[in-house]
PDB file of C-alpha atoms in Angstrom:
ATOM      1  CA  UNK A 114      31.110   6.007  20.410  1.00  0.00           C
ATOM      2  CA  UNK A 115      31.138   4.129  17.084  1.00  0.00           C
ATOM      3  CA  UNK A 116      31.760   0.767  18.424  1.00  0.00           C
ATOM      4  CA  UNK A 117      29.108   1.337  21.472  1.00  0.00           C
ATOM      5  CA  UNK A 118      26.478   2.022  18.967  1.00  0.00           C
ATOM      6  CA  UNK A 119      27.467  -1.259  17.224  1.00  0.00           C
ATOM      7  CA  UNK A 120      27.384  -2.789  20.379  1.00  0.00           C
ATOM      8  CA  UNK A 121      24.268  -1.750  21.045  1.00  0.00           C
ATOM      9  CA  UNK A 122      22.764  -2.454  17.512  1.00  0.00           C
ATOM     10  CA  UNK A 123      23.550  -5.912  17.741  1.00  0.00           C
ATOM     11  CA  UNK A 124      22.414  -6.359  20.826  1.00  0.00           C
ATOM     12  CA  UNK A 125      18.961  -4.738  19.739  1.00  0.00           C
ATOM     13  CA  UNK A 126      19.158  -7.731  16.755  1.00  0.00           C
ATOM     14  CA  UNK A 127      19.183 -10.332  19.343  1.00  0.00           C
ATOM     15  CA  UNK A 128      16.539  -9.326  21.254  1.00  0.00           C
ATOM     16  CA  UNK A 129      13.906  -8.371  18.816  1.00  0.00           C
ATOM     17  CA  UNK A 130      11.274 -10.566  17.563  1.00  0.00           C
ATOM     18  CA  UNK A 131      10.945  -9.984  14.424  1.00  0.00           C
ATOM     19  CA  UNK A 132       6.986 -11.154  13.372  1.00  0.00           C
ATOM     20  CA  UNK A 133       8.457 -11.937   9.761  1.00  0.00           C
ATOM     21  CA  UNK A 134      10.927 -15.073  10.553  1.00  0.00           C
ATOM     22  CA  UNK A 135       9.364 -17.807  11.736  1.00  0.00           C
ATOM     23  CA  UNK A 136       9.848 -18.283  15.423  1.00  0.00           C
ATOM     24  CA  UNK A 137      13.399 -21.221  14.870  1.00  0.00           C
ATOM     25  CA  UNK A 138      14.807 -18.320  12.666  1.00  0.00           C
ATOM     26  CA  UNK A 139      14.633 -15.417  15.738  1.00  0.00           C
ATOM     27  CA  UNK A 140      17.692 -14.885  17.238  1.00  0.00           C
ATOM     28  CA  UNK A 141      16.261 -14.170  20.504  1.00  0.00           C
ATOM     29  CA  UNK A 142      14.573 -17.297  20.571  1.00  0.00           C
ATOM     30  CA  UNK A 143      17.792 -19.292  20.167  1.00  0.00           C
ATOM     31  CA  UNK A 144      19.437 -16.934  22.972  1.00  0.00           C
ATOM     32  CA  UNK A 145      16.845 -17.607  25.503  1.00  0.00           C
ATOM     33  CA  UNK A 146      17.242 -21.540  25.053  1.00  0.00           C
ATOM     34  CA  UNK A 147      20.629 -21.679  24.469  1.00  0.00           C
ATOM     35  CA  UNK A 148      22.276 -19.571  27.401  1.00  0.00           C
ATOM     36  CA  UNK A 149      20.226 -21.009  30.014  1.00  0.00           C
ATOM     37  CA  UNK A 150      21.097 -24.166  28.681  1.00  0.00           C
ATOM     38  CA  UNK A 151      24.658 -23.700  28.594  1.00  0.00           C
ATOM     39  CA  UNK A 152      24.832 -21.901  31.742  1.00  0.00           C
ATOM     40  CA  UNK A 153      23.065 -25.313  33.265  1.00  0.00           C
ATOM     41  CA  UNK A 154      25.473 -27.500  31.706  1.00  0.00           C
ATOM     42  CA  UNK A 155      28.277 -25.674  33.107  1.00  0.00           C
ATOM     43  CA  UNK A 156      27.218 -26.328  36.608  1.00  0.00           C
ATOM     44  CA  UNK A 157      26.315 -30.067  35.804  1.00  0.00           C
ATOM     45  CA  UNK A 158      29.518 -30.435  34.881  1.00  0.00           C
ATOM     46  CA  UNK A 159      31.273 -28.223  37.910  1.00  0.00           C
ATOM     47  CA  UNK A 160      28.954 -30.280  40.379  1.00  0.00           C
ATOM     48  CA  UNK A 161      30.246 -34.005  38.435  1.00  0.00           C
ATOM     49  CA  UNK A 162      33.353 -33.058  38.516  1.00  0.00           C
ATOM     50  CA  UNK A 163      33.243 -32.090  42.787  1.00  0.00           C
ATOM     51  CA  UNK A 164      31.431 -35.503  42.646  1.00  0.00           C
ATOM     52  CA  UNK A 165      34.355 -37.092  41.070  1.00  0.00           C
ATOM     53  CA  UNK A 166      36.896 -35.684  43.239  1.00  0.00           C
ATOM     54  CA  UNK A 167      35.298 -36.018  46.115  1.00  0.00           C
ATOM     55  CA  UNK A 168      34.151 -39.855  45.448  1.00  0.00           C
ATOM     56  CA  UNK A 169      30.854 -39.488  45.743  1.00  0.00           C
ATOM     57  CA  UNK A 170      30.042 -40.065  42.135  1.00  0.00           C
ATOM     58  CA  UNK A 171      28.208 -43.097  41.605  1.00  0.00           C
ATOM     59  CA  UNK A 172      27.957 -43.916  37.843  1.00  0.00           C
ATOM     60  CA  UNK A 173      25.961 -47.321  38.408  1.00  0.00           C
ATOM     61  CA  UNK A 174      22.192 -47.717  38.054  1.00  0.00           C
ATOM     62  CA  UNK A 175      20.793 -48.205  41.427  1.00  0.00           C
ATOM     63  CA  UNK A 176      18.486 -46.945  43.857  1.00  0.00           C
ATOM     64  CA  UNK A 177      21.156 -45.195  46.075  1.00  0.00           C
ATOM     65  CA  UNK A 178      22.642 -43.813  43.212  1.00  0.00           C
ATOM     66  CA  UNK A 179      19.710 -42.457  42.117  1.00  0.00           C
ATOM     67  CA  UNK A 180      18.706 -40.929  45.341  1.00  0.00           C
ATOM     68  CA  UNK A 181      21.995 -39.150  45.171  1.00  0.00           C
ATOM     69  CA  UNK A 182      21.990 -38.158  41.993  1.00  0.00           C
ATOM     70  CA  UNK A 183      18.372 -36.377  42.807  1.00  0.00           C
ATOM     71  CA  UNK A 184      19.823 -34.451  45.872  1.00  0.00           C
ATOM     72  CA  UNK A 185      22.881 -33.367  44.126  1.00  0.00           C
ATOM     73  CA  UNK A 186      21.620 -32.740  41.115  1.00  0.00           C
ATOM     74  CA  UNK A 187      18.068 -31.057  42.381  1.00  0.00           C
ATOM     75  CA  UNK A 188      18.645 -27.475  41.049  1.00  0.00           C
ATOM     76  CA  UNK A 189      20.259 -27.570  37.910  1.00  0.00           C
ATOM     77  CA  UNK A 190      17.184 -30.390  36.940  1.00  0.00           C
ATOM     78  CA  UNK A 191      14.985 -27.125  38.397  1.00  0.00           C
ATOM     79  CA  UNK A 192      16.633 -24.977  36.066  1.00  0.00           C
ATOM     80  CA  UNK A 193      15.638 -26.797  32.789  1.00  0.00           C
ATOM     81  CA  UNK A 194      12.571 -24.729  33.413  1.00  0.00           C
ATOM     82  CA  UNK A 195      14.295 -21.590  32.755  1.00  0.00           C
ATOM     83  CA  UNK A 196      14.528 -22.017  28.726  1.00  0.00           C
ATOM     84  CA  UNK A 197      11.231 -24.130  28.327  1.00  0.00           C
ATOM     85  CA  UNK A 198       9.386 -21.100  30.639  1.00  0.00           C
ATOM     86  CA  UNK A 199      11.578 -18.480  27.986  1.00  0.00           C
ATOM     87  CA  UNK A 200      11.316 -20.078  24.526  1.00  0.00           C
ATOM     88  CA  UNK A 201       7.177 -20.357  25.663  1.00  0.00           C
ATOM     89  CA  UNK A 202       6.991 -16.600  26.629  1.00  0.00           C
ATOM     90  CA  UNK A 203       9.077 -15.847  23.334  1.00  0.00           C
ATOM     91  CA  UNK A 204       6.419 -18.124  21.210  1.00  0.00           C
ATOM     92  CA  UNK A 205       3.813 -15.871  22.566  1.00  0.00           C
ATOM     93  CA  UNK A 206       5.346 -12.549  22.131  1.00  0.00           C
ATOM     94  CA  UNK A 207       5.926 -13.819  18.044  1.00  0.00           C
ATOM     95  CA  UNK A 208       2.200 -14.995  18.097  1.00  0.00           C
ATOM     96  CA  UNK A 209       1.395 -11.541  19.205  1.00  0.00           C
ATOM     97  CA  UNK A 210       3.363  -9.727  16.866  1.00  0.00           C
ATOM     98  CA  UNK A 211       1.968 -12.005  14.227  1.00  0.00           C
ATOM     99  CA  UNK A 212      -1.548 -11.303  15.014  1.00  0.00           C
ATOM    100  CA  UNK A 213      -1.050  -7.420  15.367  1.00  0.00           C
ATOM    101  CA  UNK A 214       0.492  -7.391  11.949  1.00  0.00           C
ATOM    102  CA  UNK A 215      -2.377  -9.682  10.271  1.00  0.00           C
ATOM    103  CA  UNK A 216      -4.523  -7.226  12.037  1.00  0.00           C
ATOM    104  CA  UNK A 217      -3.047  -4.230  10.454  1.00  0.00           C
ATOM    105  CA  UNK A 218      -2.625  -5.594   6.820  1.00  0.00           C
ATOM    106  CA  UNK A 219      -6.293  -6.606   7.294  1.00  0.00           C
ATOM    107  CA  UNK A 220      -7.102  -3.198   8.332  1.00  0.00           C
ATOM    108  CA  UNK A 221      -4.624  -1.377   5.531  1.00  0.00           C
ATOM    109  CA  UNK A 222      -6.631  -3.824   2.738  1.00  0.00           C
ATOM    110  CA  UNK A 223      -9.735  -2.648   3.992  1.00  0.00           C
ATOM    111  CA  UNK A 224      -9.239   0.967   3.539  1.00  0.00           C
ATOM    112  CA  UNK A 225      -7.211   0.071   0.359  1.00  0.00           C
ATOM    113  CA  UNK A 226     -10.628  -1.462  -0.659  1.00  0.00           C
ATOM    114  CA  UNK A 227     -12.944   1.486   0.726  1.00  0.00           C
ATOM    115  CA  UNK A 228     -10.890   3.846  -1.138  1.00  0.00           C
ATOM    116  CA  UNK A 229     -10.932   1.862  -4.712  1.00  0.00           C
ATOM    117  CA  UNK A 230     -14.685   1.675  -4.619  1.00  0.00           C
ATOM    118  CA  UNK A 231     -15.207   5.344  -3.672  1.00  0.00           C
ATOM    119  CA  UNK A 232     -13.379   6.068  -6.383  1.00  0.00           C
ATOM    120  CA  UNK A 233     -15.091   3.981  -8.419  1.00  0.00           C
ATOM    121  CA  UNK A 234     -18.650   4.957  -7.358  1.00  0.00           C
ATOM    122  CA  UNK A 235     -17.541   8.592  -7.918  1.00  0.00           C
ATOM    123  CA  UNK A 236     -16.784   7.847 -11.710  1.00  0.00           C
ATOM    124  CA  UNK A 237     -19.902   6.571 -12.090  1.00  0.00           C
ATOM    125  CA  UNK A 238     -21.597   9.026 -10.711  1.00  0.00           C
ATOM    126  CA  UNK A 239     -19.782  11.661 -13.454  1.00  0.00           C
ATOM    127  CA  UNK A 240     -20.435   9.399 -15.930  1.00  0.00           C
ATOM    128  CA  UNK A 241     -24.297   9.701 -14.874  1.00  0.00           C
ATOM    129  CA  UNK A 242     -24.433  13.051 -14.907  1.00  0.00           C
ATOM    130  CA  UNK A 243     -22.055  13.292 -18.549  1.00  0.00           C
ATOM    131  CA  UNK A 244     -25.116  10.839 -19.610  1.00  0.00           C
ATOM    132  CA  UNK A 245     -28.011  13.058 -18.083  1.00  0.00           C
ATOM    133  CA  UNK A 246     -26.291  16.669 -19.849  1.00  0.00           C
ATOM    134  CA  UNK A 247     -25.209  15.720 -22.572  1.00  0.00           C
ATOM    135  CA  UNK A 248     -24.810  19.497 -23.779  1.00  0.00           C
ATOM    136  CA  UNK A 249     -21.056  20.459 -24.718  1.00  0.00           C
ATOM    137  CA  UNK A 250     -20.669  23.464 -22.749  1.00  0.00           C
ATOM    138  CA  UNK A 251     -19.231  21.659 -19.399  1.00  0.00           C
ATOM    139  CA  UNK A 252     -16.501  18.913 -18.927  1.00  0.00           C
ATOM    140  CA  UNK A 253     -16.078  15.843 -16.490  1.00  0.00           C
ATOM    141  CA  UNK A 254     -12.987  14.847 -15.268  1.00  0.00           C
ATOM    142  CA  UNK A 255     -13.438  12.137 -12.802  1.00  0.00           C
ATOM    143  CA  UNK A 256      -9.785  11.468 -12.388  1.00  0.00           C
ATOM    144  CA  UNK A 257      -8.698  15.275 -11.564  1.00  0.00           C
ATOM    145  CA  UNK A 258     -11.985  16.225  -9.821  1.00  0.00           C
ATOM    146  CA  UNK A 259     -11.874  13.256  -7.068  1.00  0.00           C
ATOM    147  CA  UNK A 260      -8.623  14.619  -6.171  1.00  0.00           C
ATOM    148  CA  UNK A 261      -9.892  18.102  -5.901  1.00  0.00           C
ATOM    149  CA  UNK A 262     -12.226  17.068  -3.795  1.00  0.00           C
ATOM    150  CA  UNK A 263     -10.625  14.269  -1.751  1.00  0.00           C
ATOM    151  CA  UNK A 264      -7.173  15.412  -1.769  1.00  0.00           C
ATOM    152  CA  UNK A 265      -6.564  14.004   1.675  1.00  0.00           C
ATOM    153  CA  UNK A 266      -7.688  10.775   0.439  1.00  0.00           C
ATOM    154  CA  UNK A 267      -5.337   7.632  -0.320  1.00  0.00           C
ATOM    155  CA  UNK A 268      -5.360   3.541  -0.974  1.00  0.00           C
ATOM    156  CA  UNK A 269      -3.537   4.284   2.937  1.00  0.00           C
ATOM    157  CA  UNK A 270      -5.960   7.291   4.265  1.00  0.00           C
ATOM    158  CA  UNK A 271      -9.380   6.747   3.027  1.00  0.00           C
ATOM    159  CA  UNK A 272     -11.693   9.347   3.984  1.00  0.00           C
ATOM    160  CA  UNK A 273     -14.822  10.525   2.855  1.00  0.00           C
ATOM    161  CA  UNK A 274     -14.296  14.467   4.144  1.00  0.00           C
ATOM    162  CA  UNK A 275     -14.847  17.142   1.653  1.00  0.00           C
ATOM    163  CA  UNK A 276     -11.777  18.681   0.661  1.00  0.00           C
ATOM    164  CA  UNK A 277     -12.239  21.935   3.231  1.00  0.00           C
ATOM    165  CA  UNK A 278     -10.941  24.536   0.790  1.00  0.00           C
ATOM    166  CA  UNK A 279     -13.216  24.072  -2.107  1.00  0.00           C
ATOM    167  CA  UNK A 280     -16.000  25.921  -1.581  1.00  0.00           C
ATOM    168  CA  UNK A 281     -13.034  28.816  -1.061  1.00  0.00           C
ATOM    169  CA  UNK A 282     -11.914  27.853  -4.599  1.00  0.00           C
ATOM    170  CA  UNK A 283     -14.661  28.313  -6.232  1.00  0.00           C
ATOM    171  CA  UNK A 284     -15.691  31.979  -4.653  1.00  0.00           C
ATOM    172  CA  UNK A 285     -12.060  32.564  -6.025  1.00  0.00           C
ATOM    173  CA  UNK A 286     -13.349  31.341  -9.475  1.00  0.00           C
ATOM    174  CA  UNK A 287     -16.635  33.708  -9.532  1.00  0.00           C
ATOM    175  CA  UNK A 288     -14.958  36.452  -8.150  1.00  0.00           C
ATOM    176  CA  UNK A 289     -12.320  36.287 -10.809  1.00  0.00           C
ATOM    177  CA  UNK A 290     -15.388  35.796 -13.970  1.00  0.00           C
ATOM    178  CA  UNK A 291     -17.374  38.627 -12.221  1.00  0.00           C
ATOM    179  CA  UNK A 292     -14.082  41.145 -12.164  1.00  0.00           C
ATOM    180  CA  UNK A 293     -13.627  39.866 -15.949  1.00  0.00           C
ATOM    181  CA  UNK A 294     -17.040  40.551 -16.769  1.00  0.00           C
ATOM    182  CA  UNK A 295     -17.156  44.146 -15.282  1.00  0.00           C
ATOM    183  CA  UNK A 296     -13.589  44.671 -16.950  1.00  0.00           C
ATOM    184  CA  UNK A 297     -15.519  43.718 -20.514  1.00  0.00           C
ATOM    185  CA  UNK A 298     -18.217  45.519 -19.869  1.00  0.00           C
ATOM    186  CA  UNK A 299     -16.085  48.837 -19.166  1.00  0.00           C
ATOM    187  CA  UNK A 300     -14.036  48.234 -22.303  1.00  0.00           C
ATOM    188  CA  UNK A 301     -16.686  47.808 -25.072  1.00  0.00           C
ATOM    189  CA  UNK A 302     -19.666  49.228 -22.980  1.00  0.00           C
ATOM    190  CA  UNK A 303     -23.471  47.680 -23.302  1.00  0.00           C
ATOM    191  CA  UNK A 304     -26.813  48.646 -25.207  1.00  0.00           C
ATOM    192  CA  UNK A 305     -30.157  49.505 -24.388  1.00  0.00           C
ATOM    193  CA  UNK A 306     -32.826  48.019 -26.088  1.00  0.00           C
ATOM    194  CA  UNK A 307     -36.367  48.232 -25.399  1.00  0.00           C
ATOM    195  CA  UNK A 308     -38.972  45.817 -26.680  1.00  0.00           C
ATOM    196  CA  UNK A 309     -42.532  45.202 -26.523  1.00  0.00           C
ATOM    197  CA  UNK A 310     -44.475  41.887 -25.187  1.00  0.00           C
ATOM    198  CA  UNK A 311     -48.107  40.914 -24.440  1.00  0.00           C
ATOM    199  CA  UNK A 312     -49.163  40.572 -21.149  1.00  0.00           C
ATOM    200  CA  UNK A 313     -52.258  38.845 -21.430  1.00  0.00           C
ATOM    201  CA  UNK A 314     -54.801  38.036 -23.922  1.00  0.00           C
ATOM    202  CA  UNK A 315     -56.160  41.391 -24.215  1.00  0.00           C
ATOM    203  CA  UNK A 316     -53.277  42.489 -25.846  1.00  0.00           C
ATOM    204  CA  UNK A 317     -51.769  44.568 -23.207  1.00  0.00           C
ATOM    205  CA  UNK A 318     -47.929  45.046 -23.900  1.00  0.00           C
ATOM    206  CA  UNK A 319     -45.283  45.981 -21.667  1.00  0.00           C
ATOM    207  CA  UNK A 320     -42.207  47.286 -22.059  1.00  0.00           C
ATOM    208  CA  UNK A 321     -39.013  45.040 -21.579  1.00  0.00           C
ATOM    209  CA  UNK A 322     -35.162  46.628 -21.396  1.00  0.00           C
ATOM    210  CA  UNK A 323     -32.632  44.103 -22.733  1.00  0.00           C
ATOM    211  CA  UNK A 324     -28.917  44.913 -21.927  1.00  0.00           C
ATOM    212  CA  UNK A 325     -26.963  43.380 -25.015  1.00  0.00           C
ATOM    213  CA  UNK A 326     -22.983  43.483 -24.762  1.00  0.00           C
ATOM    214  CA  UNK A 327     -21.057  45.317 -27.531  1.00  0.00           C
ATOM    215  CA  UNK A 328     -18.490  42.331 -27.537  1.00  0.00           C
ATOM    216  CA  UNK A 329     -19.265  38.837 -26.612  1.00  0.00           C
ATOM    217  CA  UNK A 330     -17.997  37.622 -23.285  1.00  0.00           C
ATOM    218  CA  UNK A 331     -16.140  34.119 -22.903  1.00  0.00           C
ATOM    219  CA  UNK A 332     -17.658  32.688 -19.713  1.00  0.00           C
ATOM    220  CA  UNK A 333     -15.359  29.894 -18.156  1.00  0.00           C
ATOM    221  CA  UNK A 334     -15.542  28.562 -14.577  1.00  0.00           C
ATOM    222  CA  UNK A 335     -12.561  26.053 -13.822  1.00  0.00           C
ATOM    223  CA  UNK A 336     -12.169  23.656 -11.608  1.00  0.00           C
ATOM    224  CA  UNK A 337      -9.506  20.680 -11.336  1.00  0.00           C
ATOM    225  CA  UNK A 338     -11.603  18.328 -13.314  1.00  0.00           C
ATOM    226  CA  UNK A 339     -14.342  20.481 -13.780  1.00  0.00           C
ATOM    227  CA  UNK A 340     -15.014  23.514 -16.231  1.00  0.00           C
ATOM    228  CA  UNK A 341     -18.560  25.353 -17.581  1.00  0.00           C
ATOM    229  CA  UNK A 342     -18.251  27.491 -20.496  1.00  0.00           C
ATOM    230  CA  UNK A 343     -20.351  29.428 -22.197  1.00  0.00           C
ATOM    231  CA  UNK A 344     -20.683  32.632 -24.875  1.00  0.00           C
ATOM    232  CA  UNK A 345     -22.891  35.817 -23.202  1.00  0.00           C
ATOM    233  CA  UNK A 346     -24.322  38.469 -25.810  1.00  0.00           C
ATOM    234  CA  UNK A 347     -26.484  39.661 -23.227  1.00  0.00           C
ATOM    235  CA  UNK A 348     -26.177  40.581 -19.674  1.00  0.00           C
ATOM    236  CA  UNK A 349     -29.092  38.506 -18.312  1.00  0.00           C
ATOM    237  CA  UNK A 350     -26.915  35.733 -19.484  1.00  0.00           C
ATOM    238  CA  UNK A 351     -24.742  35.883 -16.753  1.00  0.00           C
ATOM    239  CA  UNK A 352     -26.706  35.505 -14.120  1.00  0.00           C
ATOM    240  CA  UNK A 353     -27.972  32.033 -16.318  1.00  0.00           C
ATOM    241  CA  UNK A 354     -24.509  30.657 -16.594  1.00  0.00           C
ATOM    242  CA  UNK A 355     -23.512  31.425 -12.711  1.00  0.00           C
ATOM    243  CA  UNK A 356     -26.933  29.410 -11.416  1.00  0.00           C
ATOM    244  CA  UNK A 357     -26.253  26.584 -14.270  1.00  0.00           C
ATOM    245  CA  UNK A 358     -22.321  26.488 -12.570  1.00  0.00           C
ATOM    246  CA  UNK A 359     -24.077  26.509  -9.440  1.00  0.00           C
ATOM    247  CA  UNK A 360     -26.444  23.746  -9.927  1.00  0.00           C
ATOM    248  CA  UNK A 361     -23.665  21.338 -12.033  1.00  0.00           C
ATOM    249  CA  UNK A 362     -21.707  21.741  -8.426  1.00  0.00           C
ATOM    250  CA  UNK A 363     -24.636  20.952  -6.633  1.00  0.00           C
ATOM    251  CA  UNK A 364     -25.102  17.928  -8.871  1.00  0.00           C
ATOM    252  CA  UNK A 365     -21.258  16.849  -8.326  1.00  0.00           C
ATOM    253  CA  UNK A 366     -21.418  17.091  -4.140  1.00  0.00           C
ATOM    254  CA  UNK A 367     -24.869  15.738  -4.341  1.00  0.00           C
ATOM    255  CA  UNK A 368     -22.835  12.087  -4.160  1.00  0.00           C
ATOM    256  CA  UNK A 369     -23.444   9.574  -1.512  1.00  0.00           C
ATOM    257  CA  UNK A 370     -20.139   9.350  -0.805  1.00  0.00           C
ATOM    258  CA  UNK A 371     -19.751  12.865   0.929  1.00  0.00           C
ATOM    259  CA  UNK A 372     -20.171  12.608   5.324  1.00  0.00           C
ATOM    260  CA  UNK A 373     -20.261  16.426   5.454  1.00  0.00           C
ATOM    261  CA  UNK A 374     -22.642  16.651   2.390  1.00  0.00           C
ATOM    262  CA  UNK A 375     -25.157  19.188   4.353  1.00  0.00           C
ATOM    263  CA  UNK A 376     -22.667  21.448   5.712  1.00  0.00           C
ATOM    264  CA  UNK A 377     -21.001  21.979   2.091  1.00  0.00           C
ATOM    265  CA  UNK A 378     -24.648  22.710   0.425  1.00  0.00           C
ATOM    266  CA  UNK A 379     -25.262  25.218   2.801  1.00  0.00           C
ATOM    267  CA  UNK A 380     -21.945  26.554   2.198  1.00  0.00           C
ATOM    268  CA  UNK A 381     -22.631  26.288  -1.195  1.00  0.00           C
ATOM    269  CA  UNK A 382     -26.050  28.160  -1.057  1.00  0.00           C
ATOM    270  CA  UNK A 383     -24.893  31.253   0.938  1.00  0.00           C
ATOM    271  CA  UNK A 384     -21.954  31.399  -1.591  1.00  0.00           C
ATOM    272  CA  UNK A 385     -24.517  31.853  -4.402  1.00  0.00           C
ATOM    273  CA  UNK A 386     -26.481  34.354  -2.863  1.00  0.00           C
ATOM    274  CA  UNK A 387     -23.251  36.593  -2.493  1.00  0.00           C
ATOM    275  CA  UNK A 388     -22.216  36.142  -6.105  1.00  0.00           C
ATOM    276  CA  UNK A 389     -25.942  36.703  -7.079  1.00  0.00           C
ATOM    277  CA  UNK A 390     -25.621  40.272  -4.742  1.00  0.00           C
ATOM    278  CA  UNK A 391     -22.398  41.177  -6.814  1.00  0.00           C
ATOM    279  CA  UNK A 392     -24.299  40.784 -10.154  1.00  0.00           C
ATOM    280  CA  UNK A 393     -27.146  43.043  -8.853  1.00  0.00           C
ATOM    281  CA  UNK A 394     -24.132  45.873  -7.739  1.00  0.00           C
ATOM    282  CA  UNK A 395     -22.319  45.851 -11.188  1.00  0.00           C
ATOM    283  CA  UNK A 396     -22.722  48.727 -12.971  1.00  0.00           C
ATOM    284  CA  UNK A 397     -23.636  47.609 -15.808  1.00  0.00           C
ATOM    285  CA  UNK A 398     -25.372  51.275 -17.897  1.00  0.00           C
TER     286      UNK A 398
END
């Protein structure tokens, strides 16, 4: 079986073309001129030597001898076609080959390309925003959030899709600050105040109720690449901290580079109106 598959291997050598030789260094090439070349020889010399024996073979230059040497020697002059007809068909099946690859590296550069300059417009855009919120309480990182979001993507797989399962990673994320939040909120408990504010300009006051928290709450939403911090003493200062999370995210998809940009908002939206309906359902007194 061993020496079958060798067999079999090196006939596979001979008869590949191999786009990356040039076409003299092919094996195939060689085989295709060479046999058919040989084998006409071989019956050149078989027919001569009948010729010889038979003494009919006329060596001199003449015009009998060359109408003899036309009707013996008609079909193995036909078969010097063969290997000129071969090593042509060859030449075209390297040229092929050759263009299919050029095509292909052409193609592979271009999305190499694409994929650079996404990645590079996407930095920029971080950078913008870093530039337009300046404030200290959220962090950028460009590197670790393009892969978050384009995991799929690659210098050999460029694509512009949204990763699928990030809008699901970030319910995760509220639902886990929200159950962390309640948790506190059990633990140390709240307080009531009421305080009085004008209404209008006849002095009218009304009464507001402000839940403080006995113990300050850590807010952090975390992302790969992406995290939003922030210190709550009060319980209205949740919901503040979710919708600035919310609009930061909005902010990052918001990025010309997204193709699926509208269907990820509106996931995004309906999202936030369910973690909005979970703060309104904590019990909070």
């Amino acid at each position: 079986m061993g020496t079958v598959n060798k067999i079999l291997n090196l006939l596979g050598e001979c008869f590949k073309v191999e786009e990356d030789k040039a076409l003299h260094e092919n094996k195939l090439f060689w085989v295709v001129v060479l046999v058919p070349l040989f084998f006409i020889v071989w019956i050149s010399w078989r027919l001569t030597a009948e010729l010889i024996t038979k003494g009919l073979y006329n060596p001199h230059v003449s015009s009998e001898s060359l109408a003899s040497f036309v009707n013996y020697y008609a079909f193995p002059i036909a078969l010097l076609t063969v290997p000129l007809t071969l090593a042509v068909m060859i030449n075209r099946f390297h040229s092929s080959k050759q263009k299919a690859k050029s095509n292909r590296l052409v193609e592979q550069n271009n999305i190499a390309n694409n994929f650079f300059n996404h990645y590079k417009y996407f930095v920029e855009h971080c950078e913008a925003l870093k530039k337009r919120n300046p404030e200290n309480y959220f962090n950028l990182s460009p590197e670790l959030l393009y892969k978050s979001l384009f995991p799929s993507s690659s210098v050999s797989n460029f694509t512009t899709d949204l990763n699928s399962k990030f809008i699901k990673k970030i319910s995760v994320q509220f639902n886990s600050i929200i159950k962390s939040y309640s948790a506190h909120i059990e633990k140390h408990e709240v307080s009531s105040i009421t305080t009085a504010c004008n209404v209008n300009d006849d002095h009218l006051a009304e009464s507001i109720e402000v839940i403080h928290l006995n113990s300050t709450f850590y807010y952090l939403f975390y992302l790969d690449g992406f995290s939003y911090s922030s210190k709550l003493k009060k319980h209205d200062e949740l919901k503040s901290s979710i919708n600035s999370t919310f609009n930061f995210l909005y902010l990052i998809i918001c990025f010309n580079g997204v193709s699926d940009y509208q269907k990820n908002i509106q996931s995004l939206e309906k999202l936030r109106m369910e973690v909005e309906q979970q703060i309104e359902e904590l019990d909070v007194l």
